[in-house]
Structures are given as structure tokens and as C-alpha cells.
Coordinates of C-alpha atoms and ligand atoms in Angstrom, one line a residue:
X288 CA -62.8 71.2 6.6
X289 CA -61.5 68.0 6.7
X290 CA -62.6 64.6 8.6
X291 CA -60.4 61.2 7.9
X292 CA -60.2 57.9 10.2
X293 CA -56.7 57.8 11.8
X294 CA -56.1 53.6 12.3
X295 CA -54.5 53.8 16.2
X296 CA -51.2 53.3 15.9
X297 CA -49.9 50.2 18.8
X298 CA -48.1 52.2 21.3
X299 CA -51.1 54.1 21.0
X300 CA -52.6 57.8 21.7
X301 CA -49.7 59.4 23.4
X302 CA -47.6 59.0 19.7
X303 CA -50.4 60.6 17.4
X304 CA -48.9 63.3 15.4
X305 CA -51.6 65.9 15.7
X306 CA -51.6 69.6 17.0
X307 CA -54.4 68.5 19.5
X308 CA -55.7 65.6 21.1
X309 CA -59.3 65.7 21.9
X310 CA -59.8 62.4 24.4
X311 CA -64.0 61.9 24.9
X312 CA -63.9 59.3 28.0
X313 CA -67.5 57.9 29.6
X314 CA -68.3 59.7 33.1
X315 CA -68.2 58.0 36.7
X316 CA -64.8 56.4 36.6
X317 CA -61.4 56.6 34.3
X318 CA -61.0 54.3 31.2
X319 CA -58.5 51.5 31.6
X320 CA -56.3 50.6 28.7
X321 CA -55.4 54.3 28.2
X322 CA -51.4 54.9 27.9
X323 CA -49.4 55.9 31.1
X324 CA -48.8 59.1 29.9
X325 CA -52.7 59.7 29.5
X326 CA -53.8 57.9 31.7
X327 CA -51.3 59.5 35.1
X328 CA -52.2 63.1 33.7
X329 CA -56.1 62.4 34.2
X330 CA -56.1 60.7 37.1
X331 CA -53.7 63.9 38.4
X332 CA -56.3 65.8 37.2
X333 CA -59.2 64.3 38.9
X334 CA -57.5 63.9 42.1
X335 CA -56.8 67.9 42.0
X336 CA -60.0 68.3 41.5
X337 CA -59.4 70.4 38.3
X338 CA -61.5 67.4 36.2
X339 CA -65.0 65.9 37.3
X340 CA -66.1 62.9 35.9
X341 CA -69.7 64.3 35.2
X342 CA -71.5 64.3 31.5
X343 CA -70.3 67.6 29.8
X344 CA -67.5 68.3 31.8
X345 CA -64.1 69.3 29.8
X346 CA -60.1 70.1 30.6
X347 CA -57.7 71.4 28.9
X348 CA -53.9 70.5 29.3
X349 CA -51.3 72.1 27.9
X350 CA -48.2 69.8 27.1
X351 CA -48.5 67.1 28.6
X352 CA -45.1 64.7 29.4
X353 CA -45.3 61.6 27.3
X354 CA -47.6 62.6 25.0
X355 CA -46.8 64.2 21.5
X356 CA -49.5 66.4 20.7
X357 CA -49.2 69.9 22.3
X358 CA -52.7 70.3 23.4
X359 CA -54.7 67.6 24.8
X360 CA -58.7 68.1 26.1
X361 CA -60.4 65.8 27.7
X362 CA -64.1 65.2 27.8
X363 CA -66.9 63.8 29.3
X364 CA -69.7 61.6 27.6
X365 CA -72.5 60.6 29.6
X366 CA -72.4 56.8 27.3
X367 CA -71.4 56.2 24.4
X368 CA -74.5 56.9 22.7
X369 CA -74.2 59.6 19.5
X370 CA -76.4 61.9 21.9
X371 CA -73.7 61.8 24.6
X372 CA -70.4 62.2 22.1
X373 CA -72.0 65.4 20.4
X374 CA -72.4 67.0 23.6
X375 CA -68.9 65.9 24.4
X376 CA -67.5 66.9 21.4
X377 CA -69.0 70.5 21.7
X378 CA -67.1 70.7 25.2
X379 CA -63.9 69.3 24.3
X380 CA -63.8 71.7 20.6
X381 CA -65.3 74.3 22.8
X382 CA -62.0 74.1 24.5
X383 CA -59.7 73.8 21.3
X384 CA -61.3 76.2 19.0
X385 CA -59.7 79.4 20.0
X386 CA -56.2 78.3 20.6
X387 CA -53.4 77.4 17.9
X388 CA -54.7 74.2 17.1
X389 CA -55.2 73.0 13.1
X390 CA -55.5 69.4 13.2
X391 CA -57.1 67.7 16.5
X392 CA -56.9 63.8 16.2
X393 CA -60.6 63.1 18.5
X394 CA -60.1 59.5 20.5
X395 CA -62.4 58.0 22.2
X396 CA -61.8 55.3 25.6
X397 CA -64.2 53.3 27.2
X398 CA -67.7 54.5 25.2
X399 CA -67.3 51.3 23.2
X400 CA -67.0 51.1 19.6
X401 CA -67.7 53.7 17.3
X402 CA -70.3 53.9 14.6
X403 CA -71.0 55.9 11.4
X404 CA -73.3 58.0 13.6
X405 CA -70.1 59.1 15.8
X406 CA -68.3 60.4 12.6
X407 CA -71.2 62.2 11.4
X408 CA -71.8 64.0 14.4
X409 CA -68.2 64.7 14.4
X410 CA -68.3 66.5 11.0
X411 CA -71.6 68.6 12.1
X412 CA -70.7 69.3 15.6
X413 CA -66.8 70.8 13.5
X414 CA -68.7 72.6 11.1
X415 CA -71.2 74.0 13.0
X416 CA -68.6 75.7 15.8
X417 CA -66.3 77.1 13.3
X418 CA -68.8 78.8 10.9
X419 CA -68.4 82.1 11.0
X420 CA -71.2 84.8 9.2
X421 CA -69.3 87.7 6.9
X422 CA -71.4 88.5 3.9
X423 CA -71.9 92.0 5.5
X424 CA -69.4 91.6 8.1
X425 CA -66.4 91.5 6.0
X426 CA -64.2 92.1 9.2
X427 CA -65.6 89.1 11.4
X428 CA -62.2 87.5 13.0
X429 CA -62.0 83.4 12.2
X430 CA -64.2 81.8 14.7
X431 CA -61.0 79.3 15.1
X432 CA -57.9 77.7 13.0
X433 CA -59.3 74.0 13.5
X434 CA -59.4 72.8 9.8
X435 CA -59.1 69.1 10.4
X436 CA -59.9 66.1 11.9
X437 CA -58.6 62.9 12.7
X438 CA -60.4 60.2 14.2
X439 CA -58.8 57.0 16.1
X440 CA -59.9 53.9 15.1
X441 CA -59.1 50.4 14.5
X442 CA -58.7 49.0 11.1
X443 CA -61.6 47.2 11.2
X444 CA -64.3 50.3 11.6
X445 CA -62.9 52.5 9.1
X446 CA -64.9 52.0 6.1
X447 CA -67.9 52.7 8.5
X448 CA -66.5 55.9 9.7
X449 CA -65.8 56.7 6.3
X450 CA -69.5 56.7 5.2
X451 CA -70.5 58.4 8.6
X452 CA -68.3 61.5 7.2
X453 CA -69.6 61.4 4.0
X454 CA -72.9 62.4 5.2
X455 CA -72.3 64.2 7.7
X456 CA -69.9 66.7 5.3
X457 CA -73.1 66.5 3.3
X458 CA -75.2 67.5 6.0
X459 CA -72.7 70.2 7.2
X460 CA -72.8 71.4 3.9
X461 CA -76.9 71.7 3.9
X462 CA -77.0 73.0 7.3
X463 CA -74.3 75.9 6.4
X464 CA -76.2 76.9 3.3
X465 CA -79.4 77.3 5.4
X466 CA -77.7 79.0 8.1
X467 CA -76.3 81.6 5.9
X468 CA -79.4 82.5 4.0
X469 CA -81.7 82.4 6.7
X470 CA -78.7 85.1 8.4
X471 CA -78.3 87.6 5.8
X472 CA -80.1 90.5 6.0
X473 CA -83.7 91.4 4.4
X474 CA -82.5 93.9 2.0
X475 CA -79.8 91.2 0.8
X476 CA -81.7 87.8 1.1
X477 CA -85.0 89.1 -0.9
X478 CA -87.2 86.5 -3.0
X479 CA -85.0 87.3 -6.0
X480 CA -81.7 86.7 -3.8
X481 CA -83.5 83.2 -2.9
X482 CA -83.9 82.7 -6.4
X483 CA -80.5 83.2 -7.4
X484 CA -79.1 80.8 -4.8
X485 CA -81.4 78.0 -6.0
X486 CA -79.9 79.2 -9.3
X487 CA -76.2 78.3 -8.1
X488 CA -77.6 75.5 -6.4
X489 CA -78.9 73.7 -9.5
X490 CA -76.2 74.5 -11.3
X491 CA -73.1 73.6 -9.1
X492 CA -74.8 70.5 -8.0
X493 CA -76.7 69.1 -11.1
X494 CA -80.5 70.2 -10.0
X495 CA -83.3 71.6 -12.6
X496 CA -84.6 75.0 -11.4
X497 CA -87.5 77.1 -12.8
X498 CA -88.3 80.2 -11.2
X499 CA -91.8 81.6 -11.3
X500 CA -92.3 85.3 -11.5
X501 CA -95.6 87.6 -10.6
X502 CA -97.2 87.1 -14.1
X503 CA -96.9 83.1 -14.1
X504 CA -98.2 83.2 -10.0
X505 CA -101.3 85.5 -11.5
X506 CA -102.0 83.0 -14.1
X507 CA -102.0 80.3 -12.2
X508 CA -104.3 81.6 -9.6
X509 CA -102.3 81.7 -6.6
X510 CA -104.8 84.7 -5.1
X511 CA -103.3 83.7 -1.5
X512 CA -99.9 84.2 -2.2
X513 CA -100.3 87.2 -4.5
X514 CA -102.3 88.9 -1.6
X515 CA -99.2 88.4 0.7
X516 CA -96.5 90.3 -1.8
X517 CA -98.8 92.9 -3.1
X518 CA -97.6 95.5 -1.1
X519 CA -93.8 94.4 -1.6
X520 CA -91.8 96.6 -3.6
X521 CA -89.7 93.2 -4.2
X522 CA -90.9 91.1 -6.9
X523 CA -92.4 87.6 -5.5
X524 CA -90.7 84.3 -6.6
X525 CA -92.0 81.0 -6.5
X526 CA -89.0 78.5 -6.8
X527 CA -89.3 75.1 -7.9
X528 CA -86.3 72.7 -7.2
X529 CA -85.9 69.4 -8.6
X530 CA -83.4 66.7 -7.7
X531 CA -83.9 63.3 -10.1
X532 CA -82.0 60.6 -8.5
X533 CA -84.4 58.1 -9.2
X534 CA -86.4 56.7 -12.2
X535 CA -89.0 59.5 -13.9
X536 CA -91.8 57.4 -12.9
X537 CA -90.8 57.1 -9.2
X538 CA -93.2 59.4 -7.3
X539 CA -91.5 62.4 -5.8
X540 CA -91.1 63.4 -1.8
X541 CA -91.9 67.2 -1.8
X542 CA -90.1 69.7 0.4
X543 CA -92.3 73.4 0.7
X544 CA -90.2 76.2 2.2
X545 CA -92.0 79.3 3.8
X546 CA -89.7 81.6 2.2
X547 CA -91.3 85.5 3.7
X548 CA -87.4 87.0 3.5
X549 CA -89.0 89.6 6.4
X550 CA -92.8 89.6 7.6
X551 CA -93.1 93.1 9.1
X552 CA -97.4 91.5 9.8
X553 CA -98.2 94.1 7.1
X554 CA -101.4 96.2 8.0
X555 CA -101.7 93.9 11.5
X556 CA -97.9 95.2 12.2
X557 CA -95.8 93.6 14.5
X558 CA -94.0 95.6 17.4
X559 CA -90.9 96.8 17.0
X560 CA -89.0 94.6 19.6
X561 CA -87.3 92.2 17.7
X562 CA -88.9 92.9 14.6
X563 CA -85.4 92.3 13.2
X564 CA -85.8 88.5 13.6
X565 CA -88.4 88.3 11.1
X566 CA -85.9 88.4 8.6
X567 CA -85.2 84.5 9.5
X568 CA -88.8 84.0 8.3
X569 CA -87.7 82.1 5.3
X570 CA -85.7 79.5 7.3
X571 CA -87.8 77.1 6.3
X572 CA -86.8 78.0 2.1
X573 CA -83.2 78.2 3.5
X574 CA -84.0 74.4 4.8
X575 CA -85.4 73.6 1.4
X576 CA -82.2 74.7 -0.4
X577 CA -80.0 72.9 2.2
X578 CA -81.6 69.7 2.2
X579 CA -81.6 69.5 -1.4
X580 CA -77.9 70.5 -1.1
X581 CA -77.2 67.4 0.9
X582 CA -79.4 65.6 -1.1
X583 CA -77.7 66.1 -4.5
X584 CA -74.0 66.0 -2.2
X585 CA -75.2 62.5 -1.7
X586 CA -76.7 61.6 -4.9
X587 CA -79.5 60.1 -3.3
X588 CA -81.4 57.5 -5.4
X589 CA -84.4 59.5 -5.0
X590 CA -86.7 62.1 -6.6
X591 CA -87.3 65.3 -4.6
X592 CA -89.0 68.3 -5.5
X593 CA -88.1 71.6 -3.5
X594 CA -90.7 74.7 -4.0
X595 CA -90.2 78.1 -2.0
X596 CA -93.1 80.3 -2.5
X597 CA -90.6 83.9 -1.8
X598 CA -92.0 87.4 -0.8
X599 CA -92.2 89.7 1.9
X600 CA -94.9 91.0 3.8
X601 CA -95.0 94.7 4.0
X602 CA -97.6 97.1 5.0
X603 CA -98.5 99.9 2.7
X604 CA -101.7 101.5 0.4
X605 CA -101.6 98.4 -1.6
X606 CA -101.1 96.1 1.0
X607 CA -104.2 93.6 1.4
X608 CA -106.3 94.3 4.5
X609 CA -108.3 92.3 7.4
X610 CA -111.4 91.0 6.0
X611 CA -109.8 90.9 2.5
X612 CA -111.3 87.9 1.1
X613 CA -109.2 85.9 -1.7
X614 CA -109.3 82.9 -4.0
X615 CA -106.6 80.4 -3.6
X616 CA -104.8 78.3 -6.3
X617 CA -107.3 75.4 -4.8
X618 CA -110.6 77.6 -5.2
X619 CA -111.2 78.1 -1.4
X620 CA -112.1 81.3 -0.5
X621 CA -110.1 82.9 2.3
X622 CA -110.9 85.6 4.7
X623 CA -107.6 87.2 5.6
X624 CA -108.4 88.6 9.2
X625 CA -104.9 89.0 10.4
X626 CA -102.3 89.7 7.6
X627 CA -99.4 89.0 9.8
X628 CA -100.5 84.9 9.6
X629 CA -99.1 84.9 6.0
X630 CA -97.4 81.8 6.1
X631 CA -100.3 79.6 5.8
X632 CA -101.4 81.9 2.8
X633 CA -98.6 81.6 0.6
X634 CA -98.1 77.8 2.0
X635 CA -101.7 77.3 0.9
X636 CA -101.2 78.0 -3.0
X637 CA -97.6 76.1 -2.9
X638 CA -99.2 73.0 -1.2
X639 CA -102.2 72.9 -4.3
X640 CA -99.3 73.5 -6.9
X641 CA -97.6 70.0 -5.2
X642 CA -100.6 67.9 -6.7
X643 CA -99.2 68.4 -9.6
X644 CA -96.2 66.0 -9.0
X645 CA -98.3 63.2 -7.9
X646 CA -95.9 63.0 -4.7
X647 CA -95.1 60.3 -2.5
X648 CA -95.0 62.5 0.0
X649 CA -95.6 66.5 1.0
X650 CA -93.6 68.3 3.8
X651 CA -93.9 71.7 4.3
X652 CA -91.5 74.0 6.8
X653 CA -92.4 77.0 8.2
X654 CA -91.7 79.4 10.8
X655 CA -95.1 79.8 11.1
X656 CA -96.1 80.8 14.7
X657 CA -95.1 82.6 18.2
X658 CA -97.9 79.6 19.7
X659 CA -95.7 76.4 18.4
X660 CA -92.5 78.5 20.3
X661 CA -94.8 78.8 23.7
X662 CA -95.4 75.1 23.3
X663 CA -92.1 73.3 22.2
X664 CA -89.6 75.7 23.2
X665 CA -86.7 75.9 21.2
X666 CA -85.6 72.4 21.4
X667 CA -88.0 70.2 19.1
X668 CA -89.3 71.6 16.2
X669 CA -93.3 70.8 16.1
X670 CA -94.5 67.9 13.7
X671 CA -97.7 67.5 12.3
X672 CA -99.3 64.7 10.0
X673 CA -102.6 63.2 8.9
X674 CA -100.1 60.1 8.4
X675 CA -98.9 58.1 11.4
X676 CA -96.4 56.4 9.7
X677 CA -95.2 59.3 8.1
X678 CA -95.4 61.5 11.4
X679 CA -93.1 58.0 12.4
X680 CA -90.8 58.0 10.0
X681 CA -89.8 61.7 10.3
X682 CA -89.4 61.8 14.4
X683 CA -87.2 58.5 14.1
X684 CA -85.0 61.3 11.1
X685 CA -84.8 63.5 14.2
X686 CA -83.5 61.6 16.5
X687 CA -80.7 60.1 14.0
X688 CA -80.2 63.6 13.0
X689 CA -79.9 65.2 16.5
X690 CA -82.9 67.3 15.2
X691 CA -85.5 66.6 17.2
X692 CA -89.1 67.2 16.8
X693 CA -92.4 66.3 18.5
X694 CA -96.0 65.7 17.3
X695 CA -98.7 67.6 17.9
X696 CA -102.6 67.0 17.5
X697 CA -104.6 67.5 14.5
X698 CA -108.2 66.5 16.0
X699 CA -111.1 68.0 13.9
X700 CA -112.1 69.9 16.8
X701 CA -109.2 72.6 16.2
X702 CA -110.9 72.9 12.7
X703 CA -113.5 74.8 13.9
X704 CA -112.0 77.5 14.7
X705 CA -111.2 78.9 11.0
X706 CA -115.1 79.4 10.4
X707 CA -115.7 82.2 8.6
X708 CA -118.8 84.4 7.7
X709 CA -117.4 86.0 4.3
X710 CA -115.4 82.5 3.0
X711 CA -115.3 79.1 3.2
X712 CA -112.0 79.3 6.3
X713 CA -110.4 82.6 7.9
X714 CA -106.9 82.9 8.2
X715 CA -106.8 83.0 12.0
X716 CA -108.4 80.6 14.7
X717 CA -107.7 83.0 17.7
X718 CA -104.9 82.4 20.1
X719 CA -105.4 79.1 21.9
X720 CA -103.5 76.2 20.0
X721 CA -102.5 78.5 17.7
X722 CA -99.4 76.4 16.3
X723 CA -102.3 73.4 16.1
X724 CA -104.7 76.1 13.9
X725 CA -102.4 77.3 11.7
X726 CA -101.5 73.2 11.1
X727 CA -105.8 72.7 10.4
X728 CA -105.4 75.6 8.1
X729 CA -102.8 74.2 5.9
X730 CA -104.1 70.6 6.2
X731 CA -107.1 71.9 4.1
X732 CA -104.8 71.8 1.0
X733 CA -103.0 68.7 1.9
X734 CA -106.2 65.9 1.0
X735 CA -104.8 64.5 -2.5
X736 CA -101.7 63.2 -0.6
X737 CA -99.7 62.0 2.1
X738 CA -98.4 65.4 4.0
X739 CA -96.5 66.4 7.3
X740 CA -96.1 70.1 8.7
X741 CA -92.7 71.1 10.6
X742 CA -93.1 74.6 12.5
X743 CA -89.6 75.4 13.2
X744 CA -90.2 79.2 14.3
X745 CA -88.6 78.3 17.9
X746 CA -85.7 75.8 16.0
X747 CA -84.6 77.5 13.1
X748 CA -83.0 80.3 14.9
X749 CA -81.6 81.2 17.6
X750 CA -81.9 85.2 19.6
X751 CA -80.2 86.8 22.2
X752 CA -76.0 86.8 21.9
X753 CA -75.9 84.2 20.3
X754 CA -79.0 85.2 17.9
X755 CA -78.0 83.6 14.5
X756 CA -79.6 80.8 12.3
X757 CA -79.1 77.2 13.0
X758 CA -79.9 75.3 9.6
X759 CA -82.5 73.3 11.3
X760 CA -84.3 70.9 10.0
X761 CA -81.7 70.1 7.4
X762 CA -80.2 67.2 9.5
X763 CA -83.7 65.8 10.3
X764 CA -85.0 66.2 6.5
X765 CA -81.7 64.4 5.0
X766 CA -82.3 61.8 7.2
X767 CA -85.7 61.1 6.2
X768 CA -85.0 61.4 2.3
X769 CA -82.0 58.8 2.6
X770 CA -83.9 56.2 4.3
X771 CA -86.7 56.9 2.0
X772 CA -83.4 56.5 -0.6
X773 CA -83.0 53.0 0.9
Ligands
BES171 N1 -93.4 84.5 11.2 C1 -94.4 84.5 12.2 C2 -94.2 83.5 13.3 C3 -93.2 83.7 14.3 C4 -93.4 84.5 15.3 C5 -92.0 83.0 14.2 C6 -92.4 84.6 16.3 C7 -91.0 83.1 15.1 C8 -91.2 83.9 16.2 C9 -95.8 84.3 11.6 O1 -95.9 84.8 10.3 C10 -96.8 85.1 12.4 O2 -96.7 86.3 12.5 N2 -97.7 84.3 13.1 C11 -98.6 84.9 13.9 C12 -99.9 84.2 13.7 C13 -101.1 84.9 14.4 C14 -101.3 86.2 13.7 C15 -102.3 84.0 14.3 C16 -98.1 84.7 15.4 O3 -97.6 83.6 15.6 O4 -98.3 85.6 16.2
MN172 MN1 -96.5 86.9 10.3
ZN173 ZN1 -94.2 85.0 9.2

């Protein structure tokens, strides 16, 4: 796909040379200063009634006299706010995407000038509409022919634009990676699958990988994350990533990636409706290998270290039952009461192997429970942090990232709940603020440094028609890492 500035010519939109015009226009009342041609076939259309001028609202025109692109859409922004032109832009391409259309030229009139966030969400909102999945659907049709994309601008606010598309390609980029690994199936994306594709990754974009096998987890100690695979006739992997953008010395941000490529809940098995969805369970890996995709597109001045602790989580006669009791990388004994809560276990031993990098900063991802889905939806992706600035810095990525997440509470009170008889936590703290429990779990291996937790099991996918993986939080973890770039 490809995103350039187009520099207006002076007789202006009606003369762009492009298979489709894609006009976003603020709501309430038309723009002035749009040409005749334009500007009598919208009002026609508003006075018909065919075109509202409410936020979201979209019309396609086929031909229009005076004006020399075929196809012209129109949408409606509620501002011009990056918020307001992505959902715009999703209407108008909405409308384009299926028809002849290669190149669109995308204009904008009255939203006021446009920024480097307007061309990245331009090259995301693209990319994301015309992915289409086909690693085992060979015969999946096109989702569309739109392959590029001009946008209008004055002279002036090109070089801006420019940048805006840079990351945002590199973002797109991230996000489709994520997407489709977290969307291929269990039997194709296994640990070893997860470790091949970091493979690719550090070797197409200039990363250092290691991949720990079985024997290396077992000497290290990582009892909670052996106990998880043990039943898996796939071997465990535990990835390690690294992305040196910056000086040796300079401390690195870590990014941990719940990478269970399906969690069946072993011996506390999961019903069978849907079951098929815990294949997405290592979207928070696939986010690990996106991000550092985007991360390396961009060269980021940076150090960042991706790990991906990779298994499933099968039942069977070696599979590790309630009231197991194990030994984690950091010594703490753990009561495993309810195998299906997994996640924490293999984030557990990851999180104590990340003091060894000395970071700046830990984040782990994880689709780690049905409770953080009851609370947030699938809108905002839950945040936790014993850092307030952190915890800051990271909702602020969101919102530049149109990746939203929201904090949640970490009050020692919630700790209480993991007491245990037979070790020193359980695995489980029953079902109320569950999403918050499985946080205090984690944060017990978090105290040697600064460390946030995203629980993205209600945003990294999405079920029902639609049901496919989204590639969230790539967009809200690339734009952490490049302000932390400077
Ligand atoms: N992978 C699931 C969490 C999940 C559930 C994500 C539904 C998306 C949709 C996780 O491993 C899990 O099973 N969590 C349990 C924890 C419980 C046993 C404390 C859950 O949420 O039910
Ligand atoms: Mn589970
Ligand atoms: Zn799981």
C-alpha cells in the first residue's frame, strides 16, 4: 500500500487525477471554498435528503459533472480532531473499498489543517480495511483493489504528512503482523511457529533473537511455566527479542507477551462454546512481535527487549493438577488451584527472567481474563501500574494511538485474596475483580522495577462475523516506545 501528500493543485479538487475522491467535510453545515462542481453536487445531495450532515454519515457519487475523478464519497467528521477523521475515513473507504477504485486522493474541507496524526491514521485506518487473512484460506477473494493513497495538501504541511505516514506504515506494518499470528490457527501458530516468526523478524529487520527450548526453561527454574506446557505435546519456547537502537548501557523498556497459542483450561477445561477463540490467546506475543516490528521499521533510538514465554495449555495424564504446588523462576511457591489461569503462571517466570536486563521499564500483555472483558468491554484495553507516571505515559500512547486503555486499581486489599494454605500465593483469587487479582498476582514478580500490566482479552480480538484479530495494542505500545525514543 501506498500513502504520498498530493500538493492541491489551484483550480483545486474537482481536477485531481485519481480513480476516487474521498471528500471528509465537518458535520452541521457545508464547507465554503469547495469548487462549484463539489460544492452544487453536495448541496444537491443534502437538499434530497440522500446526505445528512451528522458525524459518520457517508455518500457515494458516481460521476459527478465537473469533477474528474470517477468516484467521489463524501464524509462526515464530527471535528477535525484525529478521533473524528478515523471514523470518517472508515465510512468514506467503507464506501470505496469494494468498487473499481485503485488510487483514492482523500481531501479534507473545513476540519482545519491537517497534522501528522491525520496521515497516520490514514495509513492504519487503509491497511486495516483491506487486510485480508489466507494462510489457510488460500481462496479468500481481495477484500478490495484500493492500493493507494493520495492526500491533499498545501505545500507547506507536507513534510509533516510525510512523517505522519512513515509511522503510521510502520504501525500498519506491526498491527498486520499481530493480526495475522494471533489469526492463524493452533495447529499452525504453535510456540515453535512463534519462534520462527521472531526468527524472520530478527532477521529481515536487524533484531537479535535467542530462543529458549524445554531443557534451558528447566535449568533455569521456570517451575510455573514448565507446569503450564507439561501436558503439551508441542515443545514450549521462550523467545527473547532484542532491538538495540540505543547505547549498550542505556537501560532497556521490556515488552512480555502471553504467548498460550490455545489454552483449552487444561484439567479445569473450558466449555466447548467458543473454545475456538482461545487460539487468539497469544495476542499479546503477536503484539510483542508487532511492536518490535514497528519499532525496528522506525529505527527507534531505543533499546527494547521482547520476551514471549510460548506453550499451550492442554489437559491430559501429565497435565499439572489443582492443588499442584510449584516453584517459580523467583522462588515463590505457587498453588495452582485452577489450571485454566495459566497466564499469570507462565507471565510469572518471564517477569523474574526481565531483572536480568536491569530495565527501565516492564510491560507485560496478556489476554489474561473473561473478568477485565465484563469490566472494560471491548473498547479499552485494561491498564495496570504500581507507577503513576508510567500508568500516564502509556494512556496518553493510547489515545495518540487510537488504542485506548483505562486504569484499574491495584489496592493491597485485592492481595488478599491469593492466600494460600500449601504456598506462599494461589493462582486464583475467586471471581470478584478478577481482572484486578490476576494483576496482584503478577505484580508479586514486578518489585525490582518499574512495571505496567495491559489485559487485552476483550481488545485483541474481535468474535461474532466479524471474529478476527485486531493487532491491538501495537498502536498504543509504538507510541509509548517513540516518545520514550524522544
Ligand atoms: N485466556 C483466558 C482469558 C480469556 C477468557 C480471554 C475469555 C478472553 C476471553 C485465561 O487464561 C483464563 O482462562 N482466565 C480465567 C481465569 C480464572 C480461572 C481465574 C478466566 O478469565 O476465566
Ligand atoms: Mn486460561
Ligand atoms: Zn489463557
Amino acid at each position: 500500500m501506498d500513502f504520498k501528500t498530493l500538493i492541491a493543485p489551484k483550480d483545486g479538487l474537482c481536477t485531481v487525477a485519481a480513480d476516487a475522491l474521498l471528500l471528509v467535510i465537518a458535520g452541521k453545515v457545508l464547507p465554503d471554498g469547495l469548487d462549484a462542481p463539489l460544492a452544487q453536487a453536495l448541496k444537491a445531495a443534502v437538499d434530497a435528503g440522500d446526505l445528512s450532515l451528522k458525524a459518520g454519515q457517508a455518500l457515494y457519487l458516481h460521476h459527478v459533472a465537473g469533477v474528474k475523478a470517477a468516484r467521489v464519497a463524501v464524509a462526515v467528521a464530527a471535528d477535525g480532531q484525529a478521533t473524528a477523521w478515523r471514523k470518517a475515513l472508515a465510512a468514506g473507504l467503507g464506501l470505496l473499498k469494494g468498487g473499481g477504485a485503485q488510487h483514492v486522493a482523500v481531501a479534507a474541507s473545513g476540519l482545519g489543517t491537517l497534522g501528522d496524526a491525520h496521515a497516520e491514521a490514514l495509513a492504519s485506518v487503509a491497511d486495516a480495511q483491506t487486510y485480508v487473512y489466507r494462510h489457510t484460506k488460500p481462496s479468500a477473494p481481495p477484500a478490495s483493489k484500493l492500493a493507494r493513497f493520495s492526500l491533499v495538501c498545501d505545500k507547506a504541511d507536507a513534510a509533516l504528512l510525510e512523517s505522519g505516514f512513515k509511522r503510521g506504515r510502520a504501525i500498519a506494518a506491526g498491527v498486520a503482523l499481530a493480526r495475522e499470528n494471533a489469526n492463524r490457527p493452533g495447529n499452525h501458530c504453535t510456540p515453535s511457529h512463534l519462534a520462527s516468526e521472531a526468527k524472520a523478524l530478527a532477521k529481515s529487520h536487524g533484531l537479535k533473537v535467542q530462543v529458549l527450548d524445554r531443557k534451558d526453561v528447566e535449568k533455569l527454574g521456570m517451575g510455573a511455566f514448565l507446569a503450564v506446557a507439561q501436558a503439551s505435546k508441542q515443545p514450549l519456547k521462550f523467545i527473547v527479542l532484542r532491538w538495540n537502537g540505543a547505547a549498550k548501557t542505556a537501560a532497556p523498556v521490556v515488552l512480555v507477551g502471553k504467548g498460550i497459542t490455545f489454552d483449552t483450561g487444561g484439567i479445569s477445561l473450558k466449555p466447548a462454546p467458543e473454545m475456538d477463540e482461545m487460539k487468539f490467546d497469544m495476542g499479546g506475543a503477536a503484539s510483542v512481535l508487532g511492536t518490535l516490528r514497528a519499532v525496528a521499521e522506525l529505527k527507534l533510538k531505543l533499546n527494547v527487549v521482547g520476551l514471549i514465554p510460548a506453550c499451550e495449555n492442554m489437559p491430559g495424564g501429565a497435565a499439572v493438577k489443582p492443588g499442584d504446588v510449584v516453584t517459580s523462576l523467583s522462588g515463590q511457591t505457587i498453588e495452582i488451584l485452577n489450571t485454566d489461569a495459566e497466564g499469570r503462571l507462565v507471565l510469572c517466570d518471564a517477569l523474574t527472567y526481565a531483572e536480568r536486563f536491569k530495565p527501565a521499564a516492564v510491560i507485560d500483555i496478556a489476554t489474561l481474563t473473561g473478568a477485565c472483558v465484563i469490566a472494560l468491554g471491548h473498547h479499552r484495553s485494561g491498564l495496570f501500574s504500581s507507577s503513576d507516571a508510567l500508568a500516564a505515559e502509556l494512556l496518553a500512547a493510547g489515545e495518540r494511538g487510537a488504542d485506548l486503555a483505562w486504569r484499574m486499581p491495584l489496592d493491597e486489599a485485592y492481595d488478599e485474596a491469593l492466600k494460600s494454605n500449601f504456598a506462599d500465593m494461589g493462582n486464583v483469587g475467586g471471581r470478584a475483580g478478577g481482572s484486578i487479582t490476576a494483576a496482584k498476582f503478577l505484580q508479586r514478580y514486578t518489585a525490582k522495577f518499574d512495571w505496567a500490566h495491559l489485559d487485552i482479552a476483550g481488545t485483541a480480538w474481535t468474535s461474532g462475523q466479524a471474529k478476527g484479530g485486531t493487532g491491538r495494542p501495537v498502536p498504543l505500545l509504538t507510541h509509548f516506545l517513540l516518545a520514550r525514543a524522544g
